[in-house]
Coordinates of N, CA and C in Angstrom, one line a residue:
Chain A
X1 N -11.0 -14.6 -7.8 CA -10.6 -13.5 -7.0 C -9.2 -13.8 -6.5
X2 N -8.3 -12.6 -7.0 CA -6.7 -13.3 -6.3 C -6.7 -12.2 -4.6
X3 N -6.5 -13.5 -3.9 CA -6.2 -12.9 -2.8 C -4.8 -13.0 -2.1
X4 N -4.8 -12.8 -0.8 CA -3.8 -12.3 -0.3 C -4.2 -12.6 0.8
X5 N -3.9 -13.4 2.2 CA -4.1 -13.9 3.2 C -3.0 -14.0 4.6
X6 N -3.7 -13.1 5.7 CA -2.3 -13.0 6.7 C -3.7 -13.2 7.9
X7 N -3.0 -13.0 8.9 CA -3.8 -13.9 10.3 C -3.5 -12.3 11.0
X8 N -4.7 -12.1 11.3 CA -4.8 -10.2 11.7 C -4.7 -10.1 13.1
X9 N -3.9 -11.3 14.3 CA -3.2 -11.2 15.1 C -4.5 -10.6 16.4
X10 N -3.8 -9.8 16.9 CA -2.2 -9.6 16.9 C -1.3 -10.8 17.5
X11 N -0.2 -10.5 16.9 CA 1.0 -11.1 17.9 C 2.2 -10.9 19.0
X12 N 1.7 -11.3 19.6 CA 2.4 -10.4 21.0 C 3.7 -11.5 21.5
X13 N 5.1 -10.8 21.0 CA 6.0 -11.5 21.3 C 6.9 -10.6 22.3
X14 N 8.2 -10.8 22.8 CA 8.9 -10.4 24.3 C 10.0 -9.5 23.7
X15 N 10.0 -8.5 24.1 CA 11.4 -7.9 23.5 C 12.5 -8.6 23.0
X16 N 13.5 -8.7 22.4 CA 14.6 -9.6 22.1 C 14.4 -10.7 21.5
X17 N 13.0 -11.1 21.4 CA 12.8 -12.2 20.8 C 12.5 -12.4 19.0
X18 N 12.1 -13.6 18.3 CA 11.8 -13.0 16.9 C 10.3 -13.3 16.8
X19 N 10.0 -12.1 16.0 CA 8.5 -12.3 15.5 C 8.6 -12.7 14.0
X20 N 7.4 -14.1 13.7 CA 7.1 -14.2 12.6 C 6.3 -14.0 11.7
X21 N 6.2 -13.9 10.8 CA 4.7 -13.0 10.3 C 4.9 -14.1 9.1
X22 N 3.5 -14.4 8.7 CA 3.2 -15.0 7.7 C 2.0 -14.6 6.6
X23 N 2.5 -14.9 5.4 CA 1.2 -14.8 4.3 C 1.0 -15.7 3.4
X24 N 0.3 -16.1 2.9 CA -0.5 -17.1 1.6 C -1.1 -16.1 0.7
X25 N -0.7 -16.5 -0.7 CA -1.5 -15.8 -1.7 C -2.0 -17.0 -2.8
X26 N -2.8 -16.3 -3.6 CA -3.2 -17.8 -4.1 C -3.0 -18.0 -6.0
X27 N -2.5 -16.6 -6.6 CA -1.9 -16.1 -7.9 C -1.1 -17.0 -8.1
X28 N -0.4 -17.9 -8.8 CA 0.7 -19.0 -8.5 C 1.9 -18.3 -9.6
X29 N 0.9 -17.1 -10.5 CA 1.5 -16.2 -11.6 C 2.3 -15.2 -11.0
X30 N 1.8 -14.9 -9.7 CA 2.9 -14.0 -8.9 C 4.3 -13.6 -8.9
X31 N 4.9 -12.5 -8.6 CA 6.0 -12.0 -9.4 C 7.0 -11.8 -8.3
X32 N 6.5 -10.6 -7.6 CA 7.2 -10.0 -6.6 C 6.5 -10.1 -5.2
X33 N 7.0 -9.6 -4.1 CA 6.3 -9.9 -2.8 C 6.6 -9.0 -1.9
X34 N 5.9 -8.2 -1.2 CA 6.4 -6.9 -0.9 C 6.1 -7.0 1.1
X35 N 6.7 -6.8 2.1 CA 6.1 -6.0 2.8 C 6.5 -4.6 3.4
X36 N 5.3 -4.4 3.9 CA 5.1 -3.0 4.3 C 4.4 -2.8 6.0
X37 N 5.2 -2.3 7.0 CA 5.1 -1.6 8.3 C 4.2 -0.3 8.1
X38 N 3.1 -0.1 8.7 CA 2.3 0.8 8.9 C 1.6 1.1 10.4
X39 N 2.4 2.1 10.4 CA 2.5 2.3 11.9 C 0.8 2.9 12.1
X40 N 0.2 3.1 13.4 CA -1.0 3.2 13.8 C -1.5 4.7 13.4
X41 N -2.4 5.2 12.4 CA -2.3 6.7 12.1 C -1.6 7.0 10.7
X42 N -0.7 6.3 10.7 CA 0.4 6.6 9.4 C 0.1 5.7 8.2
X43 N 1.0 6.3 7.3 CA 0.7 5.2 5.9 C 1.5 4.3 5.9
X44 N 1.4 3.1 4.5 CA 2.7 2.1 4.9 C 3.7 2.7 4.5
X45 N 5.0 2.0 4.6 CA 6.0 1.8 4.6 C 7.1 0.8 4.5
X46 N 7.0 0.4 3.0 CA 8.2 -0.3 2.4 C 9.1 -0.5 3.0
X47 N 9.2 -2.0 3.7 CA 10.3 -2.6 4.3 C 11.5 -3.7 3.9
X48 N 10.5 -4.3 3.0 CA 11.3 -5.2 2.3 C 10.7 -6.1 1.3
X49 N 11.8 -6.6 -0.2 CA 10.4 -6.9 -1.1 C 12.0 -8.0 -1.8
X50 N 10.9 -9.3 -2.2 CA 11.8 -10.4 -2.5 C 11.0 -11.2 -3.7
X51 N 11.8 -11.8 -4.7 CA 11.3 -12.2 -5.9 C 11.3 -13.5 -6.4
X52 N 12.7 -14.0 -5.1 CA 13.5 -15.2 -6.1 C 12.7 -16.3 -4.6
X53 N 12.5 -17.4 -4.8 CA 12.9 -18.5 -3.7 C 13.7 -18.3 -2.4
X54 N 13.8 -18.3 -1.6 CA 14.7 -18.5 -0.7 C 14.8 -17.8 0.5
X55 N 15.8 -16.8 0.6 CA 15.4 -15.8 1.7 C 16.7 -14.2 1.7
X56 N 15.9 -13.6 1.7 CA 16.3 -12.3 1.7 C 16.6 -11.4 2.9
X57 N 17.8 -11.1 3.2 CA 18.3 -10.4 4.7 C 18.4 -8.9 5.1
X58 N 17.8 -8.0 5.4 CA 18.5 -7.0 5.3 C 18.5 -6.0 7.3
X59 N 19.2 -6.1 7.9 CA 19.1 -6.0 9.3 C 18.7 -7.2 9.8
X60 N 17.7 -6.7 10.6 CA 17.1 -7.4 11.6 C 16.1 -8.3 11.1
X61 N 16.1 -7.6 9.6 CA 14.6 -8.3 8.9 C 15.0 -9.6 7.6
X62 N 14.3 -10.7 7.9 CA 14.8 -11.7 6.7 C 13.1 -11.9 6.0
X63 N 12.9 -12.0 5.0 CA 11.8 -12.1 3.9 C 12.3 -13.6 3.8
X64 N 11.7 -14.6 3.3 CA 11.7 -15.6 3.3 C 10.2 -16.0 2.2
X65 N 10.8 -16.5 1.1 CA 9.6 -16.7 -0.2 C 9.8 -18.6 -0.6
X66 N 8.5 -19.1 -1.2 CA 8.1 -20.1 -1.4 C 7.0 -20.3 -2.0
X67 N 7.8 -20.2 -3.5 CA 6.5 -20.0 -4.6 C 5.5 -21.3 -4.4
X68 N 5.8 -22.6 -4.7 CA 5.8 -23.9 -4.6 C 4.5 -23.8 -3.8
X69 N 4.8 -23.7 -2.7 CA 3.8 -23.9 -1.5 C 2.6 -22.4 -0.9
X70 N 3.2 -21.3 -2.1 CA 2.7 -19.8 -2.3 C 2.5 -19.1 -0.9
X71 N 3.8 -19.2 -0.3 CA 3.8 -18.3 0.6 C 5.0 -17.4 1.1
X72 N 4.9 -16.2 1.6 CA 5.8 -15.6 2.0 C 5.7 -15.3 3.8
X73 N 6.7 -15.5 4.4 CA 6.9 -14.7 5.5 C 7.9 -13.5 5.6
X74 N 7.7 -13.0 7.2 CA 8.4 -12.0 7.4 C 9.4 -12.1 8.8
X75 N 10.6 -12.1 9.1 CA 11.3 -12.5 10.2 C 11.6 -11.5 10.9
X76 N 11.7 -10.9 11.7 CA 12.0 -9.7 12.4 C 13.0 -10.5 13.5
X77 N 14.3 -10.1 14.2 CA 14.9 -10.5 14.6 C 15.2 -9.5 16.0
X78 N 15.6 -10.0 17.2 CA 15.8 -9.1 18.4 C 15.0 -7.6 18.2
X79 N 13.4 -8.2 18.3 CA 12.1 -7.2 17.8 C 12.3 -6.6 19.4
X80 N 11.8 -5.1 18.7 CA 11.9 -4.0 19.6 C 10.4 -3.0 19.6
X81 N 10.2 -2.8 20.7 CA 8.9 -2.2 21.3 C 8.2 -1.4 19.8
X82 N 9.3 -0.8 19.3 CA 9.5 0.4 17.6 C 8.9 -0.5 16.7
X83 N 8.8 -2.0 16.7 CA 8.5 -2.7 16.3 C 7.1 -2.9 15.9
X84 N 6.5 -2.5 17.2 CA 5.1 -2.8 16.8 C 4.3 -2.4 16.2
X85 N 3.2 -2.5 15.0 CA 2.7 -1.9 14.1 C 1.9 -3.1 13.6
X86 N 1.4 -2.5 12.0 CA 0.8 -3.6 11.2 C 1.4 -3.7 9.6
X87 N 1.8 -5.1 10.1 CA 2.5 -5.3 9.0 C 2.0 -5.8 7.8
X88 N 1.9 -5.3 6.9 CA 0.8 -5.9 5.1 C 1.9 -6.2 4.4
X89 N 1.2 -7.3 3.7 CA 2.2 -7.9 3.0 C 0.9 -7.5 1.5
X90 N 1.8 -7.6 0.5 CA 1.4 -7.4 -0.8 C 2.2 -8.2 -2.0
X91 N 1.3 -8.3 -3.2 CA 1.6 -9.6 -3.9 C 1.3 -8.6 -5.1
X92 N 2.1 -8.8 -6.1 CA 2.3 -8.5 -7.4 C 1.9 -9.2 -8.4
X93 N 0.1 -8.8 -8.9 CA -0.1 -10.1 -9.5 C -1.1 -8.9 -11.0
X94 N -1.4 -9.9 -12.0 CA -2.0 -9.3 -12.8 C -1.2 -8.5 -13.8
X95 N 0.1 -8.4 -13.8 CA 0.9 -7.4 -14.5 C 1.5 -7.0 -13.3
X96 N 2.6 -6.2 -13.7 CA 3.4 -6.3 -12.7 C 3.0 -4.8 -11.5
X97 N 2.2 -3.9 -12.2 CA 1.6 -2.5 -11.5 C 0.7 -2.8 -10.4
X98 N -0.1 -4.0 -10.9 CA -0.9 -4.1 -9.3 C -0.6 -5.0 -8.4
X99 N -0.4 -4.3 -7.1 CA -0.2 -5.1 -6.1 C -1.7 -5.3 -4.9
X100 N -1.8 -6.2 -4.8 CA -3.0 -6.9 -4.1 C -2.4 -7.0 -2.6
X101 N -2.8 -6.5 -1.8 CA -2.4 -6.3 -0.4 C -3.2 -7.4 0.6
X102 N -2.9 -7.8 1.8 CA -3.6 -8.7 2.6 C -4.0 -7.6 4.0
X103 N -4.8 -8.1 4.4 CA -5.3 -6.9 5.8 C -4.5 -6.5 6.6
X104 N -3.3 -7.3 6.7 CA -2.0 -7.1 8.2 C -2.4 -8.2 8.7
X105 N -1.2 -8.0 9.4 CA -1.2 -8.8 10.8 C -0.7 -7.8 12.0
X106 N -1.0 -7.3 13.1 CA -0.8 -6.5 14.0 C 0.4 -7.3 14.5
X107 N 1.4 -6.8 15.2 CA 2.5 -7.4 16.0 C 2.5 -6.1 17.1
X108 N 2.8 -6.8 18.4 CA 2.8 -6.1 19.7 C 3.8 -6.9 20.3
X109 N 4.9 -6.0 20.3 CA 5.9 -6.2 21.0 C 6.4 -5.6 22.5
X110 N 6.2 -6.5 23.5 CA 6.4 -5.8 25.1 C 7.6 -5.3 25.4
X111 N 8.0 -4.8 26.1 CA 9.0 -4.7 26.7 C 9.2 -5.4 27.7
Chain B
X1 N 10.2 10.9 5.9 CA 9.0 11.1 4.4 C 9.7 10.5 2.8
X2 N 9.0 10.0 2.6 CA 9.0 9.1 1.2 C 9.6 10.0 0.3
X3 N 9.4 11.1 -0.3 CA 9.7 11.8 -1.3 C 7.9 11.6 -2.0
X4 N 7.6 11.5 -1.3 CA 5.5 11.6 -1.7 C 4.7 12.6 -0.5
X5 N 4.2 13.5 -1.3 CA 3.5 14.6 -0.5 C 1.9 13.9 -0.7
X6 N 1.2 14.5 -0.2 CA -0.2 14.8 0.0 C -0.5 16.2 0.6
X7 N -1.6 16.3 0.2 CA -2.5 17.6 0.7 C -4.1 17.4 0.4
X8 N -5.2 17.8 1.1 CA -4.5 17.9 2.7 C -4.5 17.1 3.7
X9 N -3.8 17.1 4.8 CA -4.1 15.6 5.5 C -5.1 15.4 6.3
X10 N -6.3 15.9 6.3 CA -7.1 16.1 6.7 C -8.5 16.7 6.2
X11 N -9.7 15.9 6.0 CA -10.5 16.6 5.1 C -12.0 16.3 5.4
X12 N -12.7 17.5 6.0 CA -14.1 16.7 6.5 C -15.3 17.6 5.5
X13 N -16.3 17.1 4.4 CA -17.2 17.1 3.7 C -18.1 16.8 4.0
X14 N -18.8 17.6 3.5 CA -20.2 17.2 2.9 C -20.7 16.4 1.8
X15 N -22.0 16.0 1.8 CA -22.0 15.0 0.8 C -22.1 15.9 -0.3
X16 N -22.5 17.2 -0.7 CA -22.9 17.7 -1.9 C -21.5 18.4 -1.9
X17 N -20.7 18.3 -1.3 CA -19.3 19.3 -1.8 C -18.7 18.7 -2.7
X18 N -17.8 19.6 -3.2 CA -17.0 19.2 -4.5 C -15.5 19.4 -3.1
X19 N -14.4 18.5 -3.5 CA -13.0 18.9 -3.0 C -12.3 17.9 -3.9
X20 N -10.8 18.3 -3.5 CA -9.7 18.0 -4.3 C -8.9 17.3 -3.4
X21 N -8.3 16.0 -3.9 CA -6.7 15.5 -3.1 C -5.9 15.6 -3.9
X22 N -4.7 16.4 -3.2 CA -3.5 16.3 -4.1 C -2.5 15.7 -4.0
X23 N -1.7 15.0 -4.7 CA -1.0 14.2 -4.8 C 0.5 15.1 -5.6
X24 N 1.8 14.6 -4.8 CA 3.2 15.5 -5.6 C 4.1 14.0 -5.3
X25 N 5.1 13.9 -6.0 CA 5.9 12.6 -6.2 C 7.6 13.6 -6.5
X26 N 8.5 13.4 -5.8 CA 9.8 14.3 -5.9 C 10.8 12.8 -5.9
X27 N 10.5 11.9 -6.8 CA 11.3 10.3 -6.8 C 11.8 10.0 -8.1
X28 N 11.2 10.8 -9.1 CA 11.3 10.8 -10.6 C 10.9 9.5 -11.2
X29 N 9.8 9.1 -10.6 CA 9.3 7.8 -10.8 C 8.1 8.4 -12.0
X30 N 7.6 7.8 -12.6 CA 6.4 8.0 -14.0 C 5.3 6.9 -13.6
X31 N 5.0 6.1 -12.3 CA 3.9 5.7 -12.3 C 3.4 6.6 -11.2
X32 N 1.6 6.5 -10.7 CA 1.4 7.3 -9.6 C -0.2 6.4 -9.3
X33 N -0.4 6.4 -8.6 CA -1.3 5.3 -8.1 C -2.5 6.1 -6.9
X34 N -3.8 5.9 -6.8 CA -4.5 6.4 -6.2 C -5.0 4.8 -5.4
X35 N -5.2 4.9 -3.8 CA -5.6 3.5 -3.2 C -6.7 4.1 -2.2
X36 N -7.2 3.1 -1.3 CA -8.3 3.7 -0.5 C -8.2 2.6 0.8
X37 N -8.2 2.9 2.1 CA -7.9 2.0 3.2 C -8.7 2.1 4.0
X38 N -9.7 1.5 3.6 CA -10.8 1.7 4.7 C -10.7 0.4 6.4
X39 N -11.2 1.0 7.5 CA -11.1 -0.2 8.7 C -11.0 -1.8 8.2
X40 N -10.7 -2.3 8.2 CA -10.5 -3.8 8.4 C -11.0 -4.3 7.4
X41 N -10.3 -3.5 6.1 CA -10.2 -4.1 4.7 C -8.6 -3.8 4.0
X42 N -8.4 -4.8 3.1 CA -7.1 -4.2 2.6 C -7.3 -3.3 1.5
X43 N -5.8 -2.7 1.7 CA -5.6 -1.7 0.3 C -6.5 -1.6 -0.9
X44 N -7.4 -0.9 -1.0 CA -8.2 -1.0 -2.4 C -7.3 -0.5 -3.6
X45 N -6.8 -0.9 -4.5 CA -6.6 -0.1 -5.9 C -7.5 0.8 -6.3
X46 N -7.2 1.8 -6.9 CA -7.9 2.7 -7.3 C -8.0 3.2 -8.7
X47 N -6.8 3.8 -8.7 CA -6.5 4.2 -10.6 C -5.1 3.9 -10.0
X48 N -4.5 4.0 -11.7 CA -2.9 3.8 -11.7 C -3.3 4.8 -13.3
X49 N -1.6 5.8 -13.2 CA -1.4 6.2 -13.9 C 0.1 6.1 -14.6
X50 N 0.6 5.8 -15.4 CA 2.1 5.8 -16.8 C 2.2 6.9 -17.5
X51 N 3.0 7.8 -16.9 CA 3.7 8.5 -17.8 C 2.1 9.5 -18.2
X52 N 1.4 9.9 -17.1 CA -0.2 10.6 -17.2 C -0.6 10.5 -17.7
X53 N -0.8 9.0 -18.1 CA -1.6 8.6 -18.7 C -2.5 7.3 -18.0
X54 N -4.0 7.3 -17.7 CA -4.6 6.1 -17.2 C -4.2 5.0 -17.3
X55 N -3.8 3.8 -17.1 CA -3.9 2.5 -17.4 C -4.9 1.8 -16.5
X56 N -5.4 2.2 -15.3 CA -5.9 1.5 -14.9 C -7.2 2.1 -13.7
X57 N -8.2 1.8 -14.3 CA -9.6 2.9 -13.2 C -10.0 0.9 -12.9
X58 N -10.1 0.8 -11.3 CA -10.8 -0.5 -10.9 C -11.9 -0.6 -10.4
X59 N -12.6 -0.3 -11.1 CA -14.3 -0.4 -11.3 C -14.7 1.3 -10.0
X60 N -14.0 1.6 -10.0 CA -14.6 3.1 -8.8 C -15.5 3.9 -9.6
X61 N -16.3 4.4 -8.2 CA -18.1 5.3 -9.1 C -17.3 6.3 -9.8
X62 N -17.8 6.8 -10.3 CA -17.5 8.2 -11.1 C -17.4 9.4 -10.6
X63 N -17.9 9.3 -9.0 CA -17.9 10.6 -8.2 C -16.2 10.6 -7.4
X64 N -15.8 9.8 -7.9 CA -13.9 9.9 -7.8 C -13.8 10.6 -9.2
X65 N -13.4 11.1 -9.7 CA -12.6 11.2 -11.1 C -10.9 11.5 -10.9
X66 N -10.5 11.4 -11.5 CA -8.3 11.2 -11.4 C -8.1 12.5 -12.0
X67 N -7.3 12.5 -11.8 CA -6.5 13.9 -12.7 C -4.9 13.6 -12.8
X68 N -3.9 13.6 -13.9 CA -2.6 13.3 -13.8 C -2.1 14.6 -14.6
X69 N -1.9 15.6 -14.6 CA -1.0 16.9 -15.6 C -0.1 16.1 -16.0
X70 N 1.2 15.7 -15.1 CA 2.4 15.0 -15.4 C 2.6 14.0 -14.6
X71 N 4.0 13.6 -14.7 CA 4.1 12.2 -13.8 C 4.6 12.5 -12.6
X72 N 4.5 13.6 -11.9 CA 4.6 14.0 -10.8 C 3.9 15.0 -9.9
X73 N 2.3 14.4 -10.8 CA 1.0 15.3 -9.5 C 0.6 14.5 -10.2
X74 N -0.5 14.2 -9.3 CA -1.4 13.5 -9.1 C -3.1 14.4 -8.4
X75 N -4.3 14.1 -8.7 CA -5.0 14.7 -7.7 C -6.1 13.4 -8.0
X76 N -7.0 14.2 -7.5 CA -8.4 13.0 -7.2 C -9.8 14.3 -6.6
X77 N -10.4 14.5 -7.8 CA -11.5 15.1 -7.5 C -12.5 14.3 -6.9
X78 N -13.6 15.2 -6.1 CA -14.3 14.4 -5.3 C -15.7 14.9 -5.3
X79 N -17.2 14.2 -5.6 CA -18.0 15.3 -5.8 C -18.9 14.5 -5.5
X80 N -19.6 14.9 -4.6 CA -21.3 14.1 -4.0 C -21.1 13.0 -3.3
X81 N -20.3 12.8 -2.6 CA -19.5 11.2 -1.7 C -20.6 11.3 -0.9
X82 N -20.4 9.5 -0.7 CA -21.2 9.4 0.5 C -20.5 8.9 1.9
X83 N -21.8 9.0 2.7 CA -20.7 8.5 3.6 C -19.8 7.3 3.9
X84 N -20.4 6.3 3.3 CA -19.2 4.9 2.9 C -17.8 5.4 2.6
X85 N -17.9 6.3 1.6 CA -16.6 7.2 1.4 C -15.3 7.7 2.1
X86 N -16.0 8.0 3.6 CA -14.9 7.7 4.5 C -14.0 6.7 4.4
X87 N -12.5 7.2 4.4 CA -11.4 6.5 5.1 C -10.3 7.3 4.5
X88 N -9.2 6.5 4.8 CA -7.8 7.0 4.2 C -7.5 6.8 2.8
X89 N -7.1 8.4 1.8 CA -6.9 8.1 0.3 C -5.2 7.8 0.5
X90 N -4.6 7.0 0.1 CA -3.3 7.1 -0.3 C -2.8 7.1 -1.8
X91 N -2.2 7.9 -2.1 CA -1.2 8.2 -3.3 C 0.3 7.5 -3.1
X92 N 0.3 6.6 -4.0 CA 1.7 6.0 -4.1 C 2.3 6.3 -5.4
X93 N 3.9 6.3 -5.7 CA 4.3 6.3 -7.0 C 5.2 5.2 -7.2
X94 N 5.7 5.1 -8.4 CA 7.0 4.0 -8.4 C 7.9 3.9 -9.8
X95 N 8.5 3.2 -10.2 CA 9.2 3.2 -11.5 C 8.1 2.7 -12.7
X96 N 7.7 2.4 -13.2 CA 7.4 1.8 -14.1 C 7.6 0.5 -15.0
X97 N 9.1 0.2 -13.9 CA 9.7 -0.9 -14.7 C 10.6 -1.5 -13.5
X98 N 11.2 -2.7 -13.3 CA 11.5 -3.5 -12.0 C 10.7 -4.3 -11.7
X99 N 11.0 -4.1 -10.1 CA 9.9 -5.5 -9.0 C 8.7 -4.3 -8.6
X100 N 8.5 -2.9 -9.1 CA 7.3 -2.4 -8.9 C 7.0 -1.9 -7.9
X101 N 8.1 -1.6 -6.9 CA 8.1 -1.1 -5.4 C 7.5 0.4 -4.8
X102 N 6.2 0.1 -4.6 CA 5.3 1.7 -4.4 C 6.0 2.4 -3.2
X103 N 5.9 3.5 -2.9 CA 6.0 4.1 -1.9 C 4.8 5.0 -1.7
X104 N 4.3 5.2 -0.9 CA 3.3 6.0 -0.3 C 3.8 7.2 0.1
X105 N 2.6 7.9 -0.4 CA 2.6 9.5 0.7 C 2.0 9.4 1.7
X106 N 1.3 10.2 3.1 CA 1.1 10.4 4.1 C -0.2 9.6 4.3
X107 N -0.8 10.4 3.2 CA -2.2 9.7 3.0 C -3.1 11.5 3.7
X108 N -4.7 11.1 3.3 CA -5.7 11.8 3.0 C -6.9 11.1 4.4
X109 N -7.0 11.8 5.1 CA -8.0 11.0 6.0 C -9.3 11.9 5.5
X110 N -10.4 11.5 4.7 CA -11.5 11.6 4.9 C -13.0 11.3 5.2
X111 N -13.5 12.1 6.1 CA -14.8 11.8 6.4 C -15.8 12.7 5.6
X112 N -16.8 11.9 5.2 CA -17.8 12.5 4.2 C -19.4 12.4 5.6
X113 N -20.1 13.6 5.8 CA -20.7 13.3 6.6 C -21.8 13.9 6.2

C-alpha cells in the first residue's frame, strides 16, 4: 500500500512567524509532489508542486523535496491569520495520473 | 474559481434515488478525474478519464457509474447509495501530460439518508 503521511496537527504558530509542514511518502518511484490549501468547507487548492531535489520558491511559500530520505515539506513564510487551513500534500505515484494524497495537516495561525 | 464547475453543490437523497453530479472543466485540459473526501480520510481516487475515455475505475461499487461525453463534462450517476456514501464528490481535471497538476472544482456535498 503506497502511502502518504503528514501529522494532522494542528499547528498553531504566531502571526509573522514560519510554519512548517511536513510529509513522508513511501513510493521511492515517485515523480512529482504536490501541495494543496483547503480551506474549511471548500475544495483544495493547488499551491505549489516540485519534482527535482532541492527547493522550490514562489512567495511566501518554499516546497522543499528529498527523494533520498522520501520526504517533502512545505514552508510558509511571515504566515498570516488567511493562512490557516488544511494543508494536503499529494504524491504522484503509479503512473503519473494518480496522485495519492495524505490527510492534512491543519495549521492555525493567531493573530 | 479554478476554471472547474460542479453542480449541484449540494445534494441530499435517498437511498433508493437515482441523481446525477455534474462535472464542466473550461481549462482545455483532456484528463477529468472523479475523488471522494470523506471526514478524516484522504482523497479517495475514483475514476480518471483521457481524452473520455476510462483509464482508470479504483475498485468503486457499481452504484457510482462515470459518464465522460467529452473531455470537458464529466458526470457521476448515483443509484441506491447508502449511507456510508456521504461526503464530498470532487471533480478534478488536468493536462494529460507534465508534472500532472489537478485542479478541483467546488466539490459535491452529499448526504445519502
Amino acid at each position: 500500500q503506497k502511502e502518504v503521511e503528514q501529522n494532522s496537527g494542528p499547528l498553531s504558530v504566531p502571526e509573522g512567524a514560519i510554519a512548517s509542514l511536513n510529509c513522508t511518502y513511501s513510493d521511492r518511484g515517485s515523480q512529482s509532489f504536490f501541495w494543496y490549501r483547503q480551506y474549511s468547507g471548500k475544495s483544495p487548492e493547488l499551491i505549489m508542486f516540485i519534482y527535482s531535489n532541492g527547493d522550490k520558491e514562489d512567495g511566501r511559500f518554499t516546497a522543499q523535496l528529498n527523494k533520498a530520505s522520501q520526504y517533502v515539506s512545505l514552508l510558509i513564510r511571515d504566515s498570516q491569520p488567511s493562512d490557516s487551513a488544511t494543508y494536503l500534500c499529494a504524491v504522484n505515484t503509479e503512473g503519473f495520473q494518480k496522485l495519492v494524497f495524505g490527510t492534512g495537516t491543519r495549521l492555525l495561525v493567531s493573530p | 474559481e479554478t476554471g472547474v464547475t460542479q453542480t449541484p453543490r449540494h445534494l441530499v437523497m435517498g437511498m433508493t434515488n437515482k441523481k446525477s453530479l455534474k462535472c464542466e472543466q473550461h481549462l482545455g485540459h483532456n484528463a477529468m478525474y472523479w475523488y471522494k473526501q470523506s471526514a478524516k480520510k484522504p482523497l479517495e481516487l475514483m475514476f480518471v478519464y483521457n481524452f473520455k475515455e476510462q483509464t482508470e475505475n479504483n475498485s468503486v461499487p457499481s452504484r457510482f457509474s462515470p459518464e465522460c461525453p467529452n473531455s470537458s463534462h464529466l458526470f457521476l450517476h448515483l443509484h441506491t447509495l447508502q449511507p456510508e456514501d456521504s461526503a464530498l464528490y470532487l471533480c478534478a481535471s488536468s493536462h494529460n501530460r507534465g508534472y500532472n497538476e489537478q485542479f478541483f472544482g467546488p466539490g459535491t456535498r452529499l448526504t445519502v439518508l
